[in-house]
mmCIF file of C-alpha atoms and ligand atoms in Angstrom:
data_model
loop_
_atom_site.group_PDB
_atom_site.id
_atom_site.type_symbol
_atom_site.label_atom_id
_atom_site.label_comp_id
_atom_site.label_asym_id
_atom_site.label_seq_id
_atom_site.Cartn_x
_atom_site.Cartn_y
_atom_site.Cartn_z
ATOM 1 C CA MET A 7 21.573 83.124 116.840
ATOM 2 C CA ALA A 8 22.598 82.438 113.251
ATOM 3 C CA LEU A 9 21.036 79.250 111.970
ATOM 4 C CA ASN A 10 23.985 77.362 110.577
ATOM 5 C CA LEU A 11 26.359 77.393 113.491
ATOM 6 C CA PRO A 12 27.163 74.053 115.151
ATOM 7 C CA ALA A 13 25.103 73.332 118.289
ATOM 8 C CA ARG A 14 28.051 71.746 120.039
ATOM 9 C CA VAL A 15 31.805 72.279 120.053
ATOM 10 C CA ARG A 16 34.500 69.860 121.166
ATOM 11 C CA ILE A 17 37.604 71.462 122.618
ATOM 12 C CA ILE A 18 41.030 69.941 123.004
ATOM 13 C CA ASP A 19 42.902 71.774 125.712
ATOM 14 C CA VAL A 20 46.516 71.922 124.553
ATOM 15 C CA GLY A 21 47.777 73.889 127.565
ATOM 16 C CA PRO A 22 49.856 71.118 129.150
ATOM 17 C CA ARG A 23 51.685 70.616 125.830
ATOM 18 C CA ASP A 24 51.567 73.727 123.621
ATOM 19 C CA GLY A 25 51.359 75.946 126.689
ATOM 20 C CA LEU A 26 54.010 74.516 128.921
ATOM 21 C CA GLN A 27 56.484 73.651 126.130
ATOM 22 C CA ASN A 28 57.235 77.355 125.931
ATOM 23 C CA GLU A 29 57.636 78.262 129.607
ATOM 24 C CA LYS A 30 61.037 79.401 130.814
ATOM 25 C CA THR A 31 60.242 78.480 134.418
ATOM 26 C CA PRO A 32 60.586 74.699 134.744
ATOM 27 C CA VAL A 33 57.190 73.224 135.617
ATOM 28 C CA PRO A 34 57.526 70.030 137.667
ATOM 29 C CA ALA A 35 55.674 66.936 136.498
ATOM 30 C CA ASP A 36 53.387 66.982 139.527
ATOM 31 C CA VAL A 37 52.169 70.490 138.665
ATOM 32 C CA LYS A 38 51.482 69.355 135.086
ATOM 33 C CA ILE A 39 49.587 66.382 136.502
ATOM 34 C CA GLY A 40 47.651 68.782 138.736
ATOM 35 C CA LEU A 41 46.745 70.814 135.664
ATOM 36 C CA VAL A 42 45.546 67.792 133.676
ATOM 37 C CA GLN A 43 43.506 66.735 136.705
ATOM 38 C CA ARG A 44 41.815 70.135 136.935
ATOM 39 C CA LEU A 45 41.106 70.233 133.214
ATOM 40 C CA GLN A 46 39.350 66.888 133.325
ATOM 41 C CA ASP A 47 37.467 67.988 136.453
ATOM 42 C CA ALA A 48 36.270 70.996 134.425
ATOM 43 C CA GLY A 49 34.810 68.620 131.835
ATOM 44 C CA LEU A 50 37.467 68.686 129.110
ATOM 45 C CA GLN A 51 37.081 65.501 127.114
ATOM 46 C CA GLU A 52 40.293 65.897 125.186
ATOM 47 C CA ILE A 53 43.638 66.978 126.586
ATOM 48 C CA GLU A 54 46.936 67.263 124.705
ATOM 49 C CA VAL A 55 49.267 66.214 127.467
ATOM 50 C CA THR A 56 52.861 66.203 126.246
ATOM 51 C CA SER A 57 55.252 65.490 123.395
ATOM 52 C CA TYR A 58 57.939 62.929 122.685
ATOM 53 C CA VAL A 59 60.521 65.123 121.026
ATOM 54 C CA SER A 60 64.216 65.657 121.522
ATOM 55 C CA PRO A 61 64.874 66.893 125.083
ATOM 56 C CA LYS A 62 67.716 68.938 123.590
ATOM 57 C CA TRP A 63 65.214 70.794 121.432
ATOM 58 C CA VAL A 64 62.380 71.101 123.945
ATOM 59 C CA PRO A 65 63.596 70.339 127.500
ATOM 60 C CA GLN A 66 60.188 71.358 128.908
ATOM 61 C CA MET A 67 58.648 68.104 127.649
ATOM 62 C CA ALA A 68 61.426 65.771 128.852
ATOM 63 C CA ASP A 69 59.165 64.563 131.687
ATOM 64 C CA ASN A 70 56.633 63.029 129.260
ATOM 65 C CA HIS A 71 56.689 59.566 130.874
ATOM 66 C CA ALA A 72 56.323 60.937 134.411
ATOM 67 C CA VAL A 73 53.332 63.072 133.436
ATOM 68 C CA MET A 74 51.550 60.399 131.414
ATOM 69 C CA GLN A 75 52.120 57.733 134.048
ATOM 70 C CA GLY A 76 51.400 59.972 137.022
ATOM 71 C CA MET A 77 48.003 61.276 135.987
ATOM 72 C CA ALA A 78 44.795 59.568 137.056
ATOM 73 C CA ARG A 79 42.977 58.945 133.811
ATOM 74 C CA ARG A 80 39.292 59.456 133.582
ATOM 75 C CA ALA A 81 37.126 57.191 131.421
ATOM 76 C CA GLY A 82 35.829 58.974 128.346
ATOM 77 C CA VAL A 83 38.686 61.491 128.200
ATOM 78 C CA ARG A 84 41.005 61.319 125.205
ATOM 79 C CA TYR A 85 44.669 61.970 126.018
ATOM 80 C CA SER A 86 46.808 62.928 123.022
ATOM 81 C CA VAL A 87 50.558 63.374 122.617
ATOM 82 C CA LEU A 88 52.896 64.661 119.909
ATOM 83 C CA THR A 89 55.182 62.176 118.167
ATOM 84 C CA PRO A 90 57.303 63.547 115.291
ATOM 85 C CA ASN A 91 58.994 60.273 114.327
ATOM 86 C CA LEU A 92 59.179 56.551 115.121
ATOM 87 C CA GLN A 93 61.535 57.149 118.012
ATOM 88 C CA GLY A 94 58.962 59.427 119.603
ATOM 89 C CA PHE A 95 56.128 57.043 118.835
ATOM 90 C CA GLN A 96 57.933 54.103 120.428
ATOM 91 C CA ALA A 97 58.561 56.171 123.550
ATOM 92 C CA ALA A 98 54.910 57.217 123.617
ATOM 93 C CA LEU A 99 53.693 53.624 123.310
ATOM 94 C CA GLN A 100 54.931 52.912 126.844
ATOM 95 C CA ASP A 101 52.387 55.427 128.095
ATOM 96 C CA THR A 102 49.379 54.251 126.027
ATOM 97 C CA PRO A 103 48.094 57.537 124.594
ATOM 98 C CA ASP A 104 44.623 57.524 123.043
ATOM 99 C CA GLU A 105 45.763 59.584 120.093
ATOM 100 C CA ILE A 106 49.105 60.562 118.633
ATOM 101 C CA VAL A 107 49.784 63.745 116.719
ATOM 102 C CA VAL A 108 52.305 64.119 113.928
ATOM 103 C CA PHE A 109 53.106 67.721 113.117
ATOM 104 C CA GLY A 110 53.957 69.132 109.749
ATOM 105 C CA ALA A 111 53.952 72.592 108.228
ATOM 106 C CA ALA A 112 52.560 74.273 105.149
ATOM 107 C CA SER A 113 55.796 76.239 104.999
ATOM 108 C CA GLU A 114 59.134 74.634 104.044
ATOM 109 C CA ALA A 115 61.177 76.976 106.204
ATOM 110 C CA PHE A 116 59.087 76.283 109.290
ATOM 111 C CA SER A 117 59.300 72.534 108.704
ATOM 112 C CA GLN A 118 63.105 72.825 108.672
ATOM 113 C CA LYS A 119 63.252 74.978 111.804
ATOM 114 C CA ASN A 120 60.718 73.004 113.804
ATOM 115 C CA ILE A 121 61.406 69.390 112.906
ATOM 116 C CA ASN A 122 64.671 69.654 110.993
ATOM 117 C CA CYS A 123 63.442 68.256 107.667
ATOM 118 C CA SER A 124 61.570 69.258 104.505
ATOM 119 C CA ILE A 125 57.830 68.770 104.097
ATOM 120 C CA ALA A 126 58.430 65.758 101.826
ATOM 121 C CA GLU A 127 60.850 64.212 104.337
ATOM 122 C CA SER A 128 58.392 64.830 107.153
ATOM 123 C CA ILE A 129 55.745 62.835 105.322
ATOM 124 C CA GLU A 130 58.241 59.970 104.922
ATOM 125 C CA ARG A 131 58.914 60.090 108.666
ATOM 126 C CA PHE A 132 55.230 60.292 109.567
ATOM 127 C CA ALA A 133 54.065 57.428 107.334
ATOM 128 C CA PRO A 134 55.455 54.573 109.465
ATOM 129 C CA VAL A 135 54.304 56.332 112.639
ATOM 130 C CA VAL A 136 50.749 56.591 111.316
ATOM 131 C CA GLU A 137 50.788 52.991 110.181
ATOM 132 C CA ALA A 138 52.104 51.703 113.520
ATOM 133 C CA ALA A 139 49.643 53.804 115.509
ATOM 134 C CA LEU A 140 46.627 52.654 113.517
ATOM 135 C CA ALA A 141 47.802 49.035 113.784
ATOM 136 C CA ALA A 142 47.978 49.495 117.578
ATOM 137 C CA GLY A 143 44.464 50.935 117.677
ATOM 138 C CA ILE A 144 45.657 54.459 118.471
ATOM 139 C CA ALA A 145 43.936 57.389 116.760
ATOM 140 C CA VAL A 146 46.029 59.668 114.553
ATOM 141 C CA ARG A 147 45.799 63.411 114.184
ATOM 142 C CA ALA A 148 48.140 65.799 112.395
ATOM 143 C CA ALA A 149 48.848 69.427 113.138
ATOM 144 C CA MET A 150 49.430 71.633 110.108
ATOM 145 C CA SER A 151 51.496 74.628 111.167
ATOM 146 C CA CYS A 152 51.695 77.981 109.395
ATOM 147 C CA THR A 153 48.482 77.577 107.415
ATOM 148 C CA VAL A 154 48.095 81.330 106.943
ATOM 149 C CA GLY A 155 51.466 82.790 107.787
ATOM 150 C CA CYS A 156 55.017 81.720 108.577
ATOM 151 C CA PRO A 157 57.592 83.535 110.708
ATOM 152 C CA TYR A 158 60.200 82.887 108.004
ATOM 153 C CA GLU A 159 58.271 82.931 104.705
ATOM 154 C CA GLY A 160 55.475 85.404 105.392
ATOM 155 C CA GLU A 161 52.038 84.797 103.928
ATOM 156 C CA ILE A 162 51.168 81.209 102.989
ATOM 157 C CA ALA A 163 48.810 80.501 100.087
ATOM 158 C CA PRO A 164 45.822 78.175 100.658
ATOM 159 C CA GLU A 165 47.189 75.877 97.900
ATOM 160 C CA ARG A 166 50.089 75.010 100.196
ATOM 161 C CA VAL A 167 47.632 73.995 102.889
ATOM 162 C CA ALA A 168 45.671 71.844 100.424
ATOM 163 C CA TYR A 169 48.926 70.213 99.314
ATOM 164 C CA LEU A 170 49.918 69.300 102.878
ATOM 165 C CA ALA A 171 46.417 68.109 103.788
ATOM 166 C CA GLY A 172 46.442 65.861 100.687
ATOM 167 C CA LEU A 173 49.754 64.288 101.695
ATOM 168 C CA LEU A 174 48.533 63.672 105.246
ATOM 169 C CA LYS A 175 45.353 62.094 103.937
ATOM 170 C CA GLN A 176 47.350 59.778 101.681
ATOM 171 C CA ILE A 177 49.355 58.364 104.600
ATOM 172 C CA GLY A 178 46.222 57.685 106.655
ATOM 173 C CA VAL A 179 46.025 60.593 109.091
ATOM 174 C CA GLN A 180 42.453 60.638 110.412
ATOM 175 C CA ARG A 181 41.969 64.282 111.336
ATOM 176 C CA VAL A 182 43.886 67.515 111.023
ATOM 177 C CA ASP A 183 44.427 70.780 112.862
ATOM 178 C CA VAL A 184 44.540 73.957 110.844
ATOM 179 C CA ALA A 185 47.049 75.928 112.880
ATOM 180 C CA ASP A 186 47.753 79.619 112.836
ATOM 181 C CA THR A 187 51.082 79.173 114.577
ATOM 182 C CA ILE A 188 51.955 82.850 114.883
ATOM 183 C CA GLY A 189 48.457 84.231 115.206
ATOM 184 C CA VAL A 190 48.596 86.480 112.129
ATOM 185 C CA GLY A 191 45.416 85.157 110.509
ATOM 186 C CA THR A 192 42.214 87.124 110.063
ATOM 187 C CA PRO A 193 38.768 85.612 109.458
ATOM 188 C CA ARG A 194 38.747 85.388 105.654
ATOM 189 C CA LYS A 195 42.267 83.974 105.528
ATOM 190 C CA ILE A 196 41.358 81.369 108.113
ATOM 191 C CA GLN A 197 38.290 80.421 106.084
ATOM 192 C CA ALA A 198 40.482 80.039 102.979
ATOM 193 C CA ALA A 199 42.823 77.692 104.892
ATOM 194 C CA MET A 200 39.826 75.716 106.142
ATOM 195 C CA GLU A 201 38.357 75.480 102.646
ATOM 196 C CA ALA A 202 41.704 74.250 101.303
ATOM 197 C CA THR A 203 41.706 71.538 103.977
ATOM 198 C CA LEU A 204 38.123 70.625 103.097
ATOM 199 C CA GLN A 205 39.393 69.469 99.687
ATOM 200 C CA HIS A 206 40.796 66.416 101.514
ATOM 201 C CA TYR A 207 39.058 66.114 104.891
ATOM 202 C CA PRO A 208 35.402 66.274 105.937
ATOM 203 C CA ILE A 209 34.312 69.061 108.243
ATOM 204 C CA ASP A 210 34.087 66.711 111.243
ATOM 205 C CA ALA A 211 37.782 65.878 110.855
ATOM 206 C CA ILE A 212 39.059 69.448 110.851
ATOM 207 C CA SER A 213 39.908 71.507 113.896
ATOM 208 C CA GLY A 214 41.036 75.077 114.400
ATOM 209 C CA HIS A 215 44.208 75.806 116.376
ATOM 210 C CA PHE A 216 44.632 79.533 116.657
ATOM 211 C CA HIS A 217 47.366 81.373 118.479
ATOM 212 C CA ASP A 218 46.219 84.779 119.658
ATOM 213 C CA THR A 219 49.308 86.864 118.985
ATOM 214 C CA TYR A 220 47.424 89.587 117.097
ATOM 215 C CA GLY A 221 44.194 89.237 119.106
ATOM 216 C CA GLN A 222 42.335 87.577 116.211
ATOM 217 C CA ALA A 223 41.806 84.096 117.586
ATOM 218 C CA LEU A 224 38.206 84.455 118.790
ATOM 219 C CA SER A 225 37.175 86.190 115.567
ATOM 220 C CA ASN A 226 38.891 83.425 113.650
ATOM 221 C CA THR A 227 37.033 80.851 115.726
ATOM 222 C CA LEU A 228 33.736 82.469 114.798
ATOM 223 C CA ALA A 229 34.773 82.506 111.127
ATOM 224 C CA ALA A 230 35.535 78.776 111.312
ATOM 225 C CA LEU A 231 32.239 78.079 113.115
ATOM 226 C CA GLU A 232 30.440 79.785 110.217
ATOM 227 C CA LEU A 233 31.911 77.136 107.911
ATOM 228 C CA GLY A 234 30.666 74.395 110.237
ATOM 229 C CA VAL A 235 33.968 73.602 111.959
ATOM 230 C CA TRP A 236 33.120 72.374 115.460
ATOM 231 C CA ASN A 237 36.463 71.097 116.770
ATOM 232 C CA PHE A 238 38.884 73.582 118.283
ATOM 233 C CA GLN A 239 42.062 73.656 120.300
ATOM 234 C CA SER A 240 42.746 76.215 122.958
ATOM 235 C CA SER A 241 44.968 76.594 125.940
ATOM 236 C CA VAL A 242 43.831 77.161 129.500
ATOM 237 C CA ALA A 243 44.960 80.589 130.747
ATOM 238 C CA GLY A 244 46.154 81.320 127.202
ATOM 239 C CA LEU A 245 49.409 79.509 127.906
ATOM 240 C CA GLY A 246 51.832 78.824 125.169
ATOM 241 C CA GLY A 247 53.608 79.397 121.931
ATOM 242 C CA CYS A 248 56.052 77.455 119.820
ATOM 243 C CA PRO A 249 59.760 77.712 120.648
ATOM 244 C CA TYR A 250 60.475 77.781 116.890
ATOM 245 C CA ALA A 251 58.067 80.640 116.168
ATOM 246 C CA LYS A 252 59.720 83.600 117.856
ATOM 247 C CA GLY A 253 57.325 86.192 119.254
ATOM 248 C CA ALA A 254 54.262 83.976 118.874
ATOM 249 C CA THR A 255 52.134 84.038 122.005
ATOM 250 C CA GLY A 256 49.806 81.413 123.378
ATOM 251 C CA ASN A 257 46.747 79.796 121.926
ATOM 252 C CA VAL A 258 43.417 81.445 122.437
ATOM 253 C CA ALA A 259 42.495 80.946 126.090
ATOM 254 C CA THR A 260 40.058 78.100 126.686
ATOM 255 C CA GLU A 261 38.214 80.346 129.167
ATOM 256 C CA ASP A 262 37.592 82.986 126.461
ATOM 257 C CA MET A 263 36.532 80.367 123.929
ATOM 258 C CA VAL A 264 34.100 78.728 126.371
ATOM 259 C CA TYR A 265 32.690 82.088 127.479
ATOM 260 C CA MET A 266 31.989 83.019 123.854
ATOM 261 C CA LEU A 267 30.505 79.644 122.904
ATOM 262 C CA HIS A 268 28.234 79.408 125.953
ATOM 263 C CA GLY A 269 27.125 82.978 125.342
ATOM 264 C CA MET A 270 26.082 81.888 121.849
ATOM 265 C CA GLY A 271 24.161 78.903 123.187
ATOM 266 C CA ILE A 272 26.744 76.413 121.886
ATOM 267 C CA GLU A 273 27.401 73.451 124.183
ATOM 268 C CA THR A 274 30.907 72.444 125.220
ATOM 269 C CA GLY A 275 30.341 70.183 128.228
ATOM 270 C CA ILE A 276 32.796 72.389 130.136
ATOM 271 C CA ASP A 277 32.139 73.998 133.511
ATOM 272 C CA LEU A 278 33.511 77.533 133.113
ATOM 273 C CA ASP A 279 33.988 78.077 136.849
ATOM 274 C CA LYS A 280 36.077 74.950 137.248
ATOM 275 C CA LEU A 281 38.011 75.878 134.117
ATOM 276 C CA ILE A 282 38.810 79.265 135.674
ATOM 277 C CA ASP A 283 40.147 77.358 138.709
ATOM 278 C CA ALA A 284 42.400 75.278 136.442
ATOM 279 C CA GLY A 285 43.749 78.429 134.784
ATOM 280 C CA ALA A 286 44.265 80.128 138.151
ATOM 281 C CA TYR A 287 46.135 77.058 139.425
ATOM 282 C CA ILE A 288 48.745 77.065 136.664
ATOM 283 C CA SER A 289 48.958 80.869 136.535
ATOM 284 C CA ASP A 290 49.605 81.005 140.299
ATOM 285 C CA PHE A 291 52.391 78.494 139.836
ATOM 286 C CA LEU A 292 53.892 80.598 137.035
ATOM 287 C CA GLY A 293 53.519 83.743 139.143
ATOM 288 C CA ARG A 294 51.284 85.681 136.783
ATOM 289 C CA LYS A 295 47.677 86.376 135.879
ATOM 290 C CA PRO A 296 45.874 84.176 133.319
ATOM 291 C CA HIS A 297 46.163 85.495 129.731
ATOM 292 C CA SER A 298 42.399 85.398 129.425
ATOM 293 C CA ARG A 299 40.089 88.371 129.562
ATOM 294 C CA ALA A 300 37.134 86.214 130.627
ATOM 295 C CA ALA A 301 39.164 84.562 133.397
ATOM 296 C CA MET A 302 40.349 87.937 134.700
ATOM 297 C CA ALA A 303 36.823 89.355 134.654
ATOM 298 C CA ILE A 304 35.452 86.385 136.564
ATOM 299 C CA LEU A 305 38.367 86.292 139.037
ATOM 300 C CA ASN A 306 37.942 90.020 139.711
ATOM 301 C CA LYS A 307 34.231 89.516 140.270
ATOM 302 C CA ARG A 308 34.941 86.681 142.697
ATOM 303 C CA ALA A 309 37.453 88.807 144.584
ATOM 304 C CA GLY A 310 35.215 91.849 144.781
HETATM 305 P P1 HMG B 401 66.693 65.477 114.274
HETATM 306 O O1 HMG B 401 67.925 66.080 114.847
HETATM 307 O O2 HMG B 401 66.435 65.681 112.812
HETATM 308 O O3 HMG B 401 66.586 63.923 114.607
HETATM 309 O O4 HMG B 401 65.454 66.013 115.122
HETATM 310 P P2 HMG B 401 67.582 62.739 114.425
HETATM 311 O O5 HMG B 401 66.744 61.556 114.128
HETATM 312 O O6 HMG B 401 68.713 63.108 113.494
HETATM 313 O O7 HMG B 401 68.197 62.544 115.906
HETATM 314 C C1 HMG B 401 69.048 63.513 116.511
HETATM 315 C C2 HMG B 401 69.015 63.354 118.030
HETATM 316 O O8 HMG B 401 67.701 63.563 118.517
HETATM 317 C C3 HMG B 401 69.411 61.969 118.517
HETATM 318 O O9 HMG B 401 69.965 62.141 119.811
HETATM 319 C C4 HMG B 401 68.095 61.271 118.691
HETATM 320 O O10 HMG B 401 68.156 60.240 119.640
HETATM 321 C C5 HMG B 401 67.214 62.399 119.198
HETATM 322 P P3 HMG B 401 71.554 62.247 120.063
HETATM 323 O O11 HMG B 401 72.109 60.992 119.433
HETATM 324 O O12 HMG B 401 72.010 63.504 119.374
HETATM 325 O O13 HMG B 401 71.663 62.304 121.551
HETATM 326 N N1 HMG B 401 65.809 62.214 118.876
HETATM 327 C C6 HMG B 401 64.817 62.136 119.778
HETATM 328 N N2 HMG B 401 64.835 62.212 121.122
HETATM 329 C C7 HMG B 401 63.637 62.099 121.749
HETATM 330 N N3 HMG B 401 62.477 61.925 121.099
HETATM 331 C C8 HMG B 401 62.440 61.849 119.764
HETATM 332 C C9 HMG B 401 63.646 61.955 119.050
HETATM 333 N N4 HMG B 401 63.937 61.929 117.741
HETATM 334 C C10 HMG B 401 65.264 62.080 117.637
HETATM 335 N N5 HMG B 401 61.269 61.710 119.138
HETATM 336 C C11 HMG B 401 63.204 66.084 115.928
HETATM 337 C C12 HMG B 401 64.130 65.731 114.764
HETATM 338 C C13 HMG B 401 61.788 66.150 115.416
HETATM 339 C C14 HMG B 401 63.343 65.007 117.002
HETATM 340 C C15 HMG B 401 63.656 67.432 116.511
HETATM 341 O O14 HMG B 401 63.688 68.353 115.466
HETATM 342 C C16 HMG B 401 62.737 67.950 117.593
HETATM 343 O O15 HMG B 401 62.653 67.382 118.677
HETATM 344 N N6 HMG B 401 62.072 69.065 117.343
HETATM 345 C C17 HMG B 401 61.173 69.678 118.324
HETATM 346 C C18 HMG B 401 59.888 70.018 117.652
HETATM 347 C C19 HMG B 401 58.879 70.518 118.657
HETATM 348 O O16 HMG B 401 58.618 69.898 119.676
HETATM 349 N N7 HMG B 401 58.284 71.680 118.343
HETATM 350 C C20 HMG B 401 57.208 72.202 119.130
HETATM 351 C C21 HMG B 401 55.940 71.408 118.925
HETATM 352 S S1 HMG B 401 55.139 71.767 117.367
HETATM 353 C C22 HMG B 401 54.137 73.143 117.724
HETATM 354 O O17 HMG B 401 54.188 73.674 118.809
HETATM 355 C C23 HMG B 401 53.146 73.575 116.684
HETATM 356 C C24 HMG B 401 51.714 73.148 116.996
HETATM 357 O O18 HMG B 401 51.276 73.676 118.233
HETATM 358 C C25 HMG B 401 50.771 73.647 115.883
HETATM 359 C C26 HMG B 401 50.987 75.144 115.625
HETATM 360 O O19 HMG B 401 50.696 75.974 116.491
HETATM 361 O O20 HMG B 401 51.509 75.420 114.528
HETATM 362 C C27 HMG B 401 51.579 71.624 117.042
HETATM 363 MG MG1 MG B 402 50.517 75.620 118.573
#
């Protein structure tokens, strides 16, 4: 094993949020609760549960209160939620999340399409949310979308990522996700986006959020690990996509990520077998197979 890789990786499973926000089949709150339950049973210590956004924009997340209030929380697990503005934050407060996530973009066009404002305006909207969250003792993360490519603007230069990371740092955001929203990144480009972020955030405060549209997400994960990044987001069964990034498929499957990391001797605290069960549970509900090669291989082995 290469010497400089992290010995441990912390994964945030974003399946209940990033995954299920993009499903055409309505997923009832109790199934979402069942998924969160199975993820925590599998040893996930961080779960991105839902978002507090306009139900006209993303009807799939309109049941945020029911999901947050219906799940049986486990001590030591961090439950995070997306809040794009004060209205969303105030709604989220009723459900006592451990961490809130504001979400901006390195691309102007994507910012407009996703949250209906410019990058500069988004920072103005986020600032009071960050301040209120920190005052309430709630941790604050930010997602940075389109850090290598944008569905509307094409390739995004690392300088744009550094610019956004700098603005987020100034308003007090504690840690950031470097997101490849449409999964177009390749290892060197991902490293450039990570290095741009490192101008403003320490390595421990940076996570990788890679959609797997072009099949690059695991390679990109390895490229980020080589830089020392040890926080990643992934989605059980490879669920997901962003409704405002047409054609983008789900995040890298948590099962594939865990299989790779364990195979490299990197600890995650996750029980792969139980994780496979969580992915099978939601995939059965959705009437399809998990979008995870590792999950399929293990399920086939179990069956045969
Ligand atoms: P807006 O239209 O600019 O907001 O939307 P507004 O303040 O002008 O309000 C308009 C209406 O929205 C009003 O309702 C508000 O009450 C309502 P009306 O009077 O018309 O009935 N509203 C809200 N309702 C519920 N919760 C709120 C809220 N705010 C306003 N928080 C807004 C701005 C951000 C709300 C809107 O653009 C929106 O909801 N966008 C959805 C964005 C979204 O959820 N995208 C997917 C998640 S991001 C993602 O997936 C990327 C990520 O995974 C990283 C990556 O992969 O890149 C994180
Ligand atoms: Mg995403």
